[in-house]
Coordinates of C-alpha atoms in Angstrom, one line a residue:
M1 CA 69.8 138.9 96.3
I2 CA 71.2 140.9 94.6
A3 CA 72.6 144.0 93.2
V4 CA 76.2 145.1 92.9
N5 CA 76.7 148.9 93.0
D6 CA 79.2 151.1 91.1
R7 CA 80.1 148.8 88.2
S8 CA 82.7 150.4 86.0
T9 CA 82.2 151.0 82.3
T10 CA 85.4 149.0 81.6
S11 CA 84.1 146.0 83.5
R12 CA 80.8 146.1 81.6
N13 CA 82.6 146.2 78.2
H14 CA 85.3 143.6 79.0
P15 CA 84.1 141.6 82.0
S16 CA 86.4 139.1 83.6
I17 CA 86.6 137.2 86.9
W18 CA 90.0 138.8 87.3
D19 CA 89.1 142.4 86.5
K20 CA 89.2 145.2 89.1
E21 CA 85.6 144.7 90.0
H22 CA 85.7 141.0 90.7
F23 CA 89.4 140.3 91.6
S24 CA 89.0 140.4 95.4
I25 CA 85.8 138.4 95.4
T26 CA 87.4 135.8 93.1
I27 CA 90.5 135.4 95.3
G28 CA 88.5 135.4 98.5
S29 CA 86.0 132.8 97.2
I30 CA 88.8 130.5 96.0
L31 CA 90.5 130.8 99.4
A32 CA 87.3 130.0 101.1
F33 CA 86.8 126.8 99.2
T34 CA 90.5 125.9 99.5
I35 CA 90.3 126.1 103.3
I36 CA 87.2 123.9 103.5
A37 CA 88.8 121.4 101.2
F38 CA 92.1 121.4 103.1
Q39 CA 90.5 120.8 106.4
G40 CA 88.6 117.8 105.1
L41 CA 91.6 116.2 103.4
A42 CA 93.9 117.0 106.3
L43 CA 91.5 115.5 108.8
A44 CA 91.3 112.2 106.9
T45 CA 95.1 112.0 107.3
I46 CA 95.4 112.9 111.0
A47 CA 92.2 111.3 112.3
P48 CA 93.9 108.0 113.3
V49 CA 96.5 109.9 115.2
L50 CA 94.2 112.2 117.1
A51 CA 91.8 109.3 117.9
E52 CA 94.7 107.4 119.4
D53 CA 95.9 110.5 121.3
I54 CA 92.7 111.7 123.0
G55 CA 90.6 108.5 122.8
G56 CA 87.7 107.7 120.6
R57 CA 88.8 104.9 118.3
N58 CA 85.4 103.3 118.9
L59 CA 83.8 106.6 117.8
Y60 CA 86.1 107.1 114.8
G61 CA 83.4 107.7 112.2
W62 CA 81.8 110.4 114.3
I63 CA 84.9 112.6 113.9
F64 CA 83.6 113.1 110.4
S65 CA 79.8 113.0 111.2
A66 CA 80.2 115.6 113.9
F67 CA 81.2 118.0 111.1
L68 CA 78.5 116.8 108.6
L69 CA 75.4 117.2 110.7
P70 CA 75.9 120.9 111.8
Q71 CA 77.1 121.6 108.2
I72 CA 73.5 120.8 107.1
V73 CA 72.1 123.4 109.5
G74 CA 74.8 126.0 108.6
T75 CA 74.1 125.5 104.9
V76 CA 70.4 126.1 105.2
Y77 CA 70.7 129.0 107.7
A78 CA 73.2 130.9 105.5
G79 CA 71.1 130.2 102.4
R80 CA 68.0 131.8 104.1
E81 CA 69.9 134.7 105.6
V82 CA 71.9 135.7 102.5
D83 CA 68.6 136.4 100.7
R84 CA 67.5 138.7 103.5
H85 CA 70.7 140.4 104.7
S86 CA 74.1 141.5 103.3
P87 CA 76.2 138.5 102.4
A88 CA 79.1 140.2 104.1
R89 CA 77.3 139.9 107.4
V90 CA 76.3 136.3 106.9
F91 CA 79.8 135.3 105.6
L92 CA 81.5 137.0 108.6
I93 CA 79.3 135.1 111.1
H94 CA 80.2 131.7 109.6
L95 CA 83.9 132.6 109.1
V96 CA 84.0 133.4 112.9
F97 CA 82.3 130.0 113.6
F98 CA 84.7 128.1 111.5
T99 CA 87.7 129.9 113.1
L100 CA 86.3 129.2 116.6
G101 CA 85.8 125.6 115.6
C102 CA 89.5 125.3 114.6
I103 CA 90.5 126.7 118.0
V104 CA 88.3 124.3 120.0
A105 CA 89.2 121.3 118.0
G106 CA 92.9 122.1 118.1
A107 CA 92.8 122.6 121.9
A108 CA 90.5 119.6 122.5
P109 CA 91.6 117.7 125.7
S110 CA 89.2 114.8 124.9
I111 CA 87.2 113.4 122.1
S112 CA 84.0 115.1 123.3
W113 CA 85.7 118.5 123.0
L114 CA 86.9 117.5 119.5
F115 CA 83.4 116.7 118.5
L116 CA 82.3 120.1 119.7
G117 CA 85.0 121.8 117.7
R118 CA 84.2 119.8 114.6
A119 CA 80.5 120.7 115.0
I120 CA 81.3 124.4 115.2
Q121 CA 83.5 124.0 112.2
G122 CA 80.8 122.2 110.3
F123 CA 78.2 124.9 110.9
G124 CA 80.7 127.5 109.8
A125 CA 81.8 125.6 106.7
G126 CA 78.2 125.0 105.6
G127 CA 77.5 128.7 105.8
I128 CA 80.7 129.8 104.0
A129 CA 80.0 127.5 101.0
S130 CA 76.3 128.5 100.8
C131 CA 77.3 132.2 101.0
V132 CA 80.0 131.9 98.3
Y133 CA 77.7 130.1 95.9
A134 CA 75.0 132.8 96.4
V135 CA 77.6 135.5 95.7
V136 CA 78.7 133.7 92.6
S137 CA 75.1 133.9 91.4
S138 CA 74.9 137.5 92.2
A139 CA 78.2 139.2 91.7
Y140 CA 79.0 137.5 88.4
E141 CA 76.9 137.9 85.3
D142 CA 75.9 134.6 83.6
K143 CA 78.7 134.5 81.0
L144 CA 81.3 134.8 83.8
R145 CA 79.9 132.0 86.0
P146 CA 81.4 129.1 84.2
A147 CA 84.9 130.7 84.7
I148 CA 84.5 131.4 88.4
L149 CA 83.1 127.9 88.9
A150 CA 86.1 126.5 87.1
A151 CA 88.3 128.6 89.4
T152 CA 86.6 127.4 92.5
S153 CA 86.9 123.8 91.3
A154 CA 90.6 124.3 91.0
A155 CA 90.6 125.3 94.6
W156 CA 90.2 121.7 95.5
V157 CA 93.3 120.6 93.5
V158 CA 96.1 122.1 95.6
P159 CA 94.7 120.7 98.9
S160 CA 94.3 117.3 97.3
L161 CA 97.9 117.4 96.1
I162 CA 99.6 118.7 99.3
G163 CA 97.0 118.7 102.0
P164 CA 97.4 115.1 103.3
A165 CA 101.2 115.3 103.0
I166 CA 101.4 118.6 104.9
A167 CA 99.0 117.4 107.6
G168 CA 100.9 114.1 108.0
F169 CA 104.2 116.0 108.3
V170 CA 102.8 118.4 110.8
A171 CA 101.3 115.7 112.9
E172 CA 104.5 113.7 113.0
Q173 CA 106.9 116.6 113.5
W174 CA 104.8 118.7 115.9
S175 CA 101.3 117.7 116.7
W176 CA 98.0 117.0 114.9
R177 CA 96.6 120.0 116.7
W178 CA 98.5 122.3 114.3
A179 CA 96.5 120.9 111.4
F180 CA 93.6 123.0 113.0
F181 CA 95.6 125.9 114.4
G182 CA 97.5 126.4 111.1
L183 CA 94.2 127.2 109.3
I184 CA 93.6 130.3 111.4
P185 CA 96.0 132.7 109.6
I186 CA 94.5 131.8 106.2
L187 CA 91.0 132.4 107.7
L188 CA 92.1 135.8 108.9
A189 CA 93.4 136.6 105.4
I190 CA 90.1 135.7 103.7
A191 CA 88.1 138.4 105.6
P192 CA 89.7 141.5 104.1
L193 CA 89.6 140.0 100.7
T194 CA 85.9 139.2 100.7
L195 CA 84.0 141.4 103.1
P196 CA 84.4 144.8 101.4
S197 CA 83.2 143.4 98.1
Y198 CA 80.5 141.3 99.7
A199 CA 79.3 144.4 101.4
R200 CA 78.5 146.0 98.0
I201 CA 76.0 143.3 97.2
K202 CA 72.5 144.2 98.4
P203 CA 69.7 141.6 99.1
H204 CA 66.4 141.9 97.2
N205 CA 64.3 140.3 99.9
L206 CA 64.9 142.8 102.7
T207 CA 61.3 142.4 103.9
A208 CA 61.1 138.7 103.5
K209 CA 59.9 136.8 106.5
A210 CA 61.8 134.0 108.1
D211 CA 60.4 130.6 107.0
R212 CA 60.7 127.2 108.6
R213 CA 63.8 126.1 106.7
L214 CA 66.0 126.3 109.8
Q215 CA 63.7 124.1 111.8
L216 CA 63.6 121.7 108.9
A217 CA 67.3 121.7 108.6
I218 CA 67.7 120.7 112.3
V219 CA 65.2 117.8 111.7
L220 CA 67.2 116.9 108.7
A221 CA 70.5 116.8 110.7
I222 CA 68.9 114.6 113.3
A223 CA 67.5 112.3 110.7
T224 CA 70.9 112.0 109.0
G225 CA 72.4 111.2 112.4
L226 CA 69.9 108.4 113.0
F227 CA 70.6 107.0 109.5
L228 CA 74.4 107.0 110.1
A229 CA 74.0 105.6 113.6
G230 CA 71.7 102.8 112.3
L231 CA 74.4 101.7 109.9
E232 CA 76.7 100.9 112.8
I233 CA 74.2 99.3 115.2
R234 CA 74.2 95.5 115.7
P235 CA 72.3 93.3 115.5
W236 CA 71.4 94.1 111.9
I237 CA 67.6 94.2 112.5
A238 CA 67.9 96.9 115.1
G239 CA 70.3 98.9 113.0
A240 CA 68.1 98.6 109.9
A241 CA 65.1 99.9 111.9
V242 CA 67.0 102.9 113.1
A243 CA 68.5 103.6 109.7
A244 CA 65.1 103.2 108.0
M245 CA 63.6 105.7 110.4
G246 CA 66.4 108.2 109.7
L247 CA 66.2 107.6 105.9
G248 CA 62.4 108.3 106.0
G249 CA 63.0 111.5 107.9
L250 CA 65.7 112.5 105.5
I251 CA 63.5 112.1 102.4
T252 CA 60.5 113.7 104.0
T253 CA 62.4 116.7 105.1
L254 CA 64.4 117.1 101.9
T255 CA 61.3 117.3 99.8
R256 CA 60.3 120.4 101.9
L257 CA 63.7 122.0 101.8
L258 CA 64.5 121.5 98.1
P259 CA 62.8 123.4 95.3
E260 CA 59.5 121.8 94.3
G261 CA 59.9 119.2 91.7
T262 CA 63.5 118.3 92.5
F263 CA 62.9 114.6 93.1
T264 CA 60.9 114.3 89.9
A265 CA 63.6 116.2 87.8
R266 CA 61.2 119.0 86.8
P267 CA 62.8 121.2 84.1
V268 CA 64.8 123.3 84.5
M269 CA 66.3 124.4 87.8
P270 CA 65.0 121.4 89.9
A271 CA 66.4 119.0 87.3
A272 CA 69.8 120.7 87.3
I273 CA 70.0 120.5 91.1
L274 CA 69.0 116.8 91.1
A275 CA 71.5 115.9 88.3
R276 CA 74.3 117.6 90.3
G277 CA 73.5 115.8 93.5
L278 CA 73.0 112.3 91.9
G279 CA 76.2 112.8 89.8
L280 CA 78.4 113.8 92.7
G281 CA 76.9 111.1 94.9
G282 CA 77.4 108.4 92.3
F283 CA 80.9 109.6 91.6
A284 CA 81.7 109.4 95.3
V285 CA 80.2 105.9 95.8
V286 CA 82.2 104.4 92.9
E287 CA 85.4 106.2 93.9
T288 CA 85.1 105.0 97.5
Y289 CA 84.7 101.4 96.6
L290 CA 87.2 101.6 93.7
I291 CA 89.8 102.7 96.3
F292 CA 88.7 99.9 98.6
S293 CA 88.9 97.3 95.8
L294 CA 92.4 98.4 94.7
K295 CA 93.8 98.1 98.2
D296 CA 91.8 95.0 99.4
F297 CA 92.1 92.6 96.5
G298 CA 93.8 94.6 93.7
G299 CA 97.2 94.5 95.4
V300 CA 97.8 98.2 94.9
S301 CA 99.7 100.1 97.5
A302 CA 98.3 103.1 99.3
T303 CA 100.8 105.4 97.5
R304 CA 99.7 104.3 94.1
V305 CA 96.0 104.6 95.1
G306 CA 96.8 108.1 96.1
L307 CA 98.2 108.6 92.6
I308 CA 94.8 107.8 91.1
L309 CA 93.1 110.3 93.4
T310 CA 95.7 113.0 92.4
V311 CA 95.3 112.4 88.7
T312 CA 91.5 112.5 89.0
S313 CA 91.6 115.8 90.9
I314 CA 93.8 117.3 88.2
L315 CA 91.6 116.0 85.4
W316 CA 88.5 117.3 87.3
T317 CA 90.1 120.8 87.1
V318 CA 90.9 120.2 83.4
G319 CA 87.2 119.3 82.8
S320 CA 86.1 122.4 84.7
W321 CA 88.4 124.6 82.5
L322 CA 87.1 122.9 79.4
Q323 CA 83.5 123.6 80.4
S324 CA 84.4 127.3 80.8
R325 CA 85.9 127.4 77.3
W326 CA 83.0 125.5 75.9
D327 CA 80.5 127.9 77.5
R328 CA 82.4 130.9 76.2
A329 CA 82.2 129.5 72.7
T330 CA 78.6 128.3 72.6
G331 CA 76.7 130.1 75.3
P332 CA 73.9 128.9 77.6
A333 CA 72.1 126.9 74.8
H334 CA 74.7 124.1 74.9
R335 CA 74.8 123.7 78.7
P336 CA 72.3 120.9 78.9
R337 CA 74.3 118.9 76.3
R338 CA 77.5 119.6 78.2
L339 CA 75.8 118.5 81.5
A340 CA 74.5 115.2 80.0
T341 CA 77.8 114.6 78.2
G342 CA 79.8 115.0 81.4
F343 CA 77.8 112.7 83.5
A344 CA 77.6 110.2 80.6
L345 CA 81.4 110.1 80.7
V346 CA 81.4 109.4 84.4
F347 CA 78.7 106.8 84.0
A348 CA 80.6 105.0 81.2
A349 CA 83.8 105.0 83.3
A350 CA 82.0 103.8 86.4
L351 CA 80.2 101.1 84.5
G352 CA 83.4 99.8 83.1
I353 CA 85.0 99.6 86.5
F354 CA 81.9 97.9 88.0
L355 CA 81.9 95.3 85.2
C356 CA 85.5 94.6 85.8
V357 CA 85.0 93.9 89.5
A358 CA 81.6 92.1 89.1
I359 CA 82.5 89.8 86.2
L360 CA 86.3 89.4 86.3
Q361 CA 86.5 89.7 90.1
E362 CA 89.6 91.8 89.6
I363 CA 90.8 95.4 89.4
W364 CA 94.1 96.8 88.2
L365 CA 96.0 100.0 88.7
W366 CA 95.9 100.9 85.0
A367 CA 92.1 100.4 84.9
G368 CA 91.7 102.7 87.9
L369 CA 94.0 105.4 86.3
V370 CA 92.3 105.3 82.9
G371 CA 88.8 104.8 83.9
W372 CA 88.7 107.2 86.8
G373 CA 90.7 109.7 84.8
I374 CA 87.9 109.8 82.3
A375 CA 85.4 110.2 85.2
G376 CA 87.5 113.1 86.5
I377 CA 87.1 115.0 83.1
G378 CA 83.4 114.1 83.0
I379 CA 82.6 115.4 86.5
G380 CA 84.6 118.5 85.8
L381 CA 82.5 119.2 82.7
A382 CA 79.1 118.5 84.4
Y383 CA 79.4 119.6 88.0
P384 CA 79.9 123.4 87.4
T385 CA 77.6 123.3 84.4
A386 CA 74.7 122.2 86.6
V387 CA 75.4 125.2 88.9
S388 CA 75.3 127.6 85.9
I389 CA 72.0 126.1 84.7
A390 CA 70.4 126.3 88.2
F391 CA 71.5 129.9 88.8
V392 CA 70.4 131.3 85.4
N393 CA 66.9 129.8 86.1
A394 CA 66.8 130.8 89.8
P395 CA 64.0 133.3 90.7
A396 CA 65.3 136.8 91.6
G397 CA 66.0 137.0 95.3
M398 CA 66.2 133.3 95.8
E399 CA 69.9 132.8 95.1
G400 CA 70.7 131.8 98.7
K401 CA 67.9 129.2 98.8
V402 CA 69.1 127.7 95.5
S403 CA 72.7 127.7 96.7
S404 CA 71.8 125.9 99.9
S405 CA 69.6 123.4 98.0
M406 CA 72.6 122.4 95.8
I407 CA 74.9 121.9 98.8
L408 CA 72.1 120.0 100.7
I409 CA 71.5 117.5 97.9
D410 CA 75.2 117.0 97.5
L411 CA 75.5 116.1 101.2
F412 CA 72.5 113.9 101.1
A413 CA 73.6 111.9 98.0
F414 CA 77.1 111.6 99.2
S415 CA 76.4 110.4 102.8
I416 CA 73.4 108.2 101.9
G417 CA 75.2 106.7 98.8
V418 CA 78.5 105.9 100.6
G419 CA 76.6 104.7 103.7
L420 CA 74.3 102.3 101.7
G421 CA 77.3 101.1 99.7
G422 CA 79.0 100.1 103.0
V423 CA 75.8 98.2 104.0
L424 CA 75.8 96.3 100.7
L425 CA 79.5 95.4 101.2
A426 CA 79.0 94.3 104.8
F427 CA 75.9 92.3 103.9
A428 CA 77.8 90.4 101.2
E429 CA 80.7 89.5 103.5
S430 CA 78.5 88.6 106.4
T431 CA 76.5 86.1 104.3
G432 CA 79.6 84.4 103.0
R433 CA 79.8 86.1 99.6
S434 CA 83.2 87.2 98.3
T435 CA 84.6 90.7 99.0
E436 CA 84.7 91.2 95.2
L437 CA 80.9 90.7 95.0
G438 CA 80.3 93.0 97.9
A439 CA 82.4 95.8 96.3
A440 CA 80.6 95.3 93.0
L441 CA 77.2 95.6 94.8
A442 CA 78.3 98.8 96.4
M443 CA 79.5 100.2 93.1
S444 CA 76.3 99.2 91.4
L445 CA 74.5 101.8 93.6
G446 CA 76.8 104.5 92.3
V447 CA 76.4 103.4 88.7
A448 CA 72.6 103.6 89.1
M449 CA 72.8 107.1 90.6
L450 CA 75.0 108.2 87.7
A451 CA 72.5 106.8 85.2
L452 CA 69.8 108.8 86.8
A453 CA 72.0 111.9 86.8
V454 CA 72.3 111.6 83.0
V455 CA 68.5 111.3 82.7
A456 CA 68.0 114.4 85.0
G457 CA 70.6 116.3 83.0
L458 CA 68.7 115.6 79.8
R459 CA 65.6 117.2 81.5
T460 CA 67.4 120.6 81.5
R461 CA 67.1 120.9 77.7
H462 CA 64.3 123.5 78.1
L463 CA 67.0 126.0 79.0
P464 CA 66.4 129.2 77.1
V465 CA 68.9 130.1 74.4
T466 CA 69.4 133.6 75.8
S467 CA 69.9 133.9 79.5
P468 CA 68.1 136.6 81.5
S469 CA 70.0 139.8 82.1
P470 CA 72.2 139.7 85.2
S471 CA 70.7 140.9 88.4
G472 CA 73.9 142.8 89.1

């Protein structure tokens, strides 16, 4: 993509994500991310209830994996198509899939039907996110992107604050099924807000031929499934063999799906994509096992653990707002510094928590609040900045591919990081080591990923001082 027609003179002179030209795209994009965030957080709350109701406690993890694997395919498919067709068409297709998935999952009479609904949802969600990111690259000029990225980051805060509570209340008072059905009115509201504006965005690559990215995405989903399944297989030797096979397929396929030079942090765009993926993955790993440690041997209640997550979500939004203000004041030239600074903050916080668990064999509520609060600000500074750097260096007509690449590496780093962390924890406990040591080993993986994210962030310093003129 992409060109936006009929821009007003007023918008050119005083552009804003809230002006007449961008208002409906901004609201629709925020709602799209909000609905994806809400369903994920809500499902985490109601999953034990629905597993008990329709069976499937022995397949509990696959309630989430059934969403993840088709999400990979939907992400790549939408990223390819949005460079060749109107984003309105691509967005509508995936919005319909997501809505259909909500209906099937909500009406599921058995766990197999729930898996089907979650799979349809995942395909739709992957495409929605990929499409929105491509539109952000195309419909907003470079100096507006930090602001719209801060706004979409804020879209995760409200669901994190009220999503689990609402889902739990609905499940207790009525049925867990309404956690799916209740999303449908919001999905119907998103369409009129986004589609007219998305229809004005024209793709550059109308004559581009389809490539093999979709087939590779399917292989990637299968490899991811093998990896996740291998982590659950016993005995360990058989599980390790299956997981290693899946991991090999993952890495091989990703090297062909991601921009060339991503895994070597080639400046500038590939390095920004790698930094974002490693940073988010490392953040997720440390957060996952911080929560585990607080509840398991830290003596912290679930309610207080939830307080840490809430504070972190709010501070993530604060960090996103700060990066927008910072960008407005200094321009593109300071983005690499902001990227490295943000991930350095997350790394420092994660290292402190890791050392606390590894050396002192203890973790406290205040350490989680302070440490992970700092991490929240850091990830808020770095995560949207990586997107801005990647988009300003994306070749014209490749916005969809770059968007899907960023989401893919996020999914890869998150699932592999958390999965391997679980293996390290289980290995420590099965060999007679303490739970504290196992949690520290799992966290060490996240700390290492964050260190590499800082290094990759520093590799974006070749970013030009003046950004290219907007394609719109």
